[in-house]
Amino acid sequence: MIFIILYLRKKVFTIKFLEAVISVDYIYLDKSIQILYNELIAVEFISVHKSPDRNRIKFMKDDKVESLRFLSIAQSDSYIEFVKWLKSKNEKIELTVFPSDHIMNHKIQEVYGFKYR
């Protein structure tokens, strides 16, 4: 039981996409991370059957790649607006949709073309 509690302490956080940085505050730890938008490498949209949609961001911190997985920021058109806003902060962000035949993949292709990745 103790190991489960220790594991979950590292997984529970709030994430805020502010104007200058992405702020990650861990609820059960005295820890927060500030991620600059130019440190952001990839944003993934993950949709698995019978599970809520998720996002994963990959970023560089101290010369190593780290990632965070959390519930999806928004659905459908709102997610496209979110991606456009992120791309305005950093054009080099790689976008990924899993599974590749998901409708979100087609919506991103409508905006960025077939080679958006």
mmCIF file of C-alpha atoms in Angstrom:
data_model
loop_
_atom_site.group_PDB
_atom_site.id
_atom_site.type_symbol
_atom_site.label_atom_id
_atom_site.label_comp_id
_atom_site.label_asym_id
_atom_site.label_seq_id
_atom_site.Cartn_x
_atom_site.Cartn_y
_atom_site.Cartn_z
ATOM 1 C CA MET A 1 0.000 0.000 0.000
ATOM 2 C CA ILE A 2 2.849 2.382 0.793
ATOM 3 C CA PHE A 3 4.409 1.827 -2.635
ATOM 4 C CA ILE A 4 1.127 2.671 -4.339
ATOM 5 C CA ILE A 5 0.847 5.907 -2.387
ATOM 6 C CA LEU A 6 4.447 6.839 -3.191
ATOM 7 C CA TYR A 7 3.879 6.061 -6.866
ATOM 8 C CA LEU A 8 0.691 8.121 -7.081
ATOM 9 C CA ARG A 9 2.302 11.111 -5.385
ATOM 10 C CA LYS A 10 4.478 11.542 -8.475
ATOM 11 C CA LYS A 11 1.550 11.166 -10.884
ATOM 12 C CA VAL A 12 -0.907 13.732 -9.489
ATOM 13 C CA PHE A 13 -0.293 17.276 -10.709
ATOM 14 C CA THR A 14 -1.963 20.337 -12.161
ATOM 15 C CA ILE A 15 -0.752 21.721 -15.447
ATOM 16 C CA LYS A 16 -1.269 25.301 -16.615
ATOM 17 C CA PHE A 17 -0.416 26.591 -20.064
ATOM 18 C CA LEU A 18 0.480 30.186 -19.289
ATOM 19 C CA GLU A 19 1.559 32.872 -21.756
ATOM 20 C CA ALA A 20 5.325 32.423 -21.206
ATOM 21 C CA VAL A 21 5.699 28.950 -19.649
ATOM 22 C CA ILE A 22 3.966 25.682 -18.880
ATOM 23 C CA SER A 23 3.593 25.357 -15.123
ATOM 24 C CA VAL A 24 3.379 21.884 -13.545
ATOM 25 C CA ASP A 25 2.593 21.771 -9.828
ATOM 26 C CA TYR A 26 2.650 18.415 -8.050
ATOM 27 C CA ILE A 27 -0.165 18.296 -5.514
ATOM 28 C CA TYR A 28 1.276 15.814 -3.013
ATOM 29 C CA LEU A 29 4.912 16.815 -3.405
ATOM 30 C CA ASP A 30 6.545 20.137 -2.710
ATOM 31 C CA LYS A 31 7.656 20.383 -6.325
ATOM 32 C CA SER A 32 6.871 22.446 -9.375
ATOM 33 C CA ILE A 33 8.326 22.538 -12.865
ATOM 34 C CA GLN A 34 8.429 25.433 -15.303
ATOM 35 C CA ILE A 35 8.698 24.370 -18.958
ATOM 36 C CA LEU A 36 9.536 26.956 -21.587
ATOM 37 C CA TYR A 37 7.722 26.572 -24.885
ATOM 38 C CA ASN A 38 11.011 26.285 -26.773
ATOM 39 C CA GLU A 39 11.815 23.207 -24.608
ATOM 40 C CA LEU A 40 8.660 21.488 -25.872
ATOM 41 C CA ILE A 41 9.452 18.722 -28.376
ATOM 42 C CA ALA A 42 6.167 16.897 -29.037
ATOM 43 C CA VAL A 43 2.476 16.901 -28.223
ATOM 44 C CA GLU A 44 0.592 13.620 -28.581
ATOM 45 C CA PHE A 45 -3.144 13.033 -28.660
ATOM 46 C CA ILE A 46 -3.978 9.520 -27.453
ATOM 47 C CA SER A 47 -7.444 8.022 -27.775
ATOM 48 C CA VAL A 48 -7.960 4.465 -26.529
ATOM 49 C CA HIS A 49 -11.274 2.642 -26.594
ATOM 50 C CA LYS A 50 -13.220 2.858 -23.303
ATOM 51 C CA SER A 51 -10.750 5.312 -21.817
ATOM 52 C CA PRO A 52 -10.751 9.107 -21.707
ATOM 53 C CA ASP A 53 -8.619 10.901 -24.296
ATOM 54 C CA ARG A 54 -5.148 11.848 -23.111
ATOM 55 C CA ASN A 55 -2.336 14.173 -24.083
ATOM 56 C CA ARG A 56 1.344 13.586 -23.618
ATOM 57 C CA ILE A 57 3.939 16.301 -23.892
ATOM 58 C CA LYS A 58 7.630 15.613 -24.364
ATOM 59 C CA PHE A 59 10.152 18.247 -23.396
ATOM 60 C CA MET A 60 13.864 18.737 -22.718
ATOM 61 C CA LYS A 61 14.962 19.344 -19.135
ATOM 62 C CA ASP A 62 18.609 19.246 -18.076
ATOM 63 C CA ASP A 63 19.727 17.630 -21.368
ATOM 64 C CA LYS A 64 17.277 14.730 -21.165
ATOM 65 C CA VAL A 65 13.846 14.121 -22.639
ATOM 66 C CA GLU A 66 11.005 13.931 -20.131
ATOM 67 C CA SER A 67 7.288 13.458 -20.654
ATOM 68 C CA LEU A 68 4.019 14.034 -18.869
ATOM 69 C CA ARG A 69 0.726 12.310 -19.600
ATOM 70 C CA PHE A 70 -2.572 13.890 -18.590
ATOM 71 C CA LEU A 71 -6.245 14.035 -19.563
ATOM 72 C CA SER A 72 -6.860 15.742 -22.876
ATOM 73 C CA ILE A 73 -6.841 19.516 -22.847
ATOM 74 C CA ALA A 74 -9.889 19.837 -25.073
ATOM 75 C CA GLN A 75 -11.995 17.988 -27.609
ATOM 76 C CA SER A 76 -12.235 18.374 -31.392
ATOM 77 C CA ASP A 77 -12.236 22.014 -32.558
ATOM 78 C CA SER A 78 -11.016 23.314 -29.207
ATOM 79 C CA TYR A 79 -8.040 20.945 -29.425
ATOM 80 C CA ILE A 80 -7.207 22.304 -32.884
ATOM 81 C CA GLU A 81 -7.227 25.842 -31.472
ATOM 82 C CA PHE A 82 -4.982 24.672 -28.637
ATOM 83 C CA VAL A 83 -2.533 23.119 -31.132
ATOM 84 C CA LYS A 84 -2.501 26.314 -33.207
ATOM 85 C CA TRP A 85 -1.739 28.317 -30.075
ATOM 86 C CA LEU A 86 1.122 25.947 -29.143
ATOM 87 C CA LYS A 87 2.507 26.122 -32.686
ATOM 88 C CA SER A 88 2.492 29.928 -32.417
ATOM 89 C CA LYS A 89 4.735 29.574 -29.359
ATOM 90 C CA ASN A 90 7.081 26.984 -30.957
ATOM 91 C CA GLU A 91 6.881 26.018 -34.649
ATOM 92 C CA LYS A 92 9.135 22.966 -34.110
ATOM 93 C CA ILE A 93 6.630 21.051 -31.961
ATOM 94 C CA GLU A 94 5.903 17.610 -33.409
ATOM 95 C CA LEU A 95 2.232 16.633 -33.381
ATOM 96 C CA THR A 96 1.162 13.001 -33.111
ATOM 97 C CA VAL A 97 -2.248 11.323 -32.997
ATOM 98 C CA PHE A 98 -2.736 7.756 -31.791
ATOM 99 C CA PRO A 99 -4.329 5.785 -33.370
ATOM 100 C CA SER A 100 -3.415 7.283 -36.722
ATOM 101 C CA ASP A 101 -6.909 6.713 -38.152
ATOM 102 C CA HIS A 102 -8.541 8.821 -35.406
ATOM 103 C CA ILE A 103 -10.670 11.774 -36.578
ATOM 104 C CA MET A 104 -8.286 14.172 -34.797
ATOM 105 C CA ASN A 105 -5.552 13.178 -37.252
ATOM 106 C CA HIS A 106 -7.774 14.272 -40.138
ATOM 107 C CA LYS A 107 -8.667 17.557 -38.445
ATOM 108 C CA ILE A 108 -4.991 18.411 -37.909
ATOM 109 C CA GLN A 109 -4.280 17.497 -41.542
ATOM 110 C CA GLU A 110 -6.939 19.966 -42.648
ATOM 111 C CA VAL A 111 -4.976 22.745 -40.952
ATOM 112 C CA TYR A 112 -1.325 21.683 -41.453
ATOM 113 C CA GLY A 113 -1.487 19.314 -44.452
ATOM 114 C CA PHE A 114 -0.442 15.683 -44.703
ATOM 115 C CA LYS A 115 3.115 16.262 -43.488
ATOM 116 C CA TYR A 116 2.288 18.075 -40.259
ATOM 117 C CA ARG A 117 4.540 15.841 -38.185
#
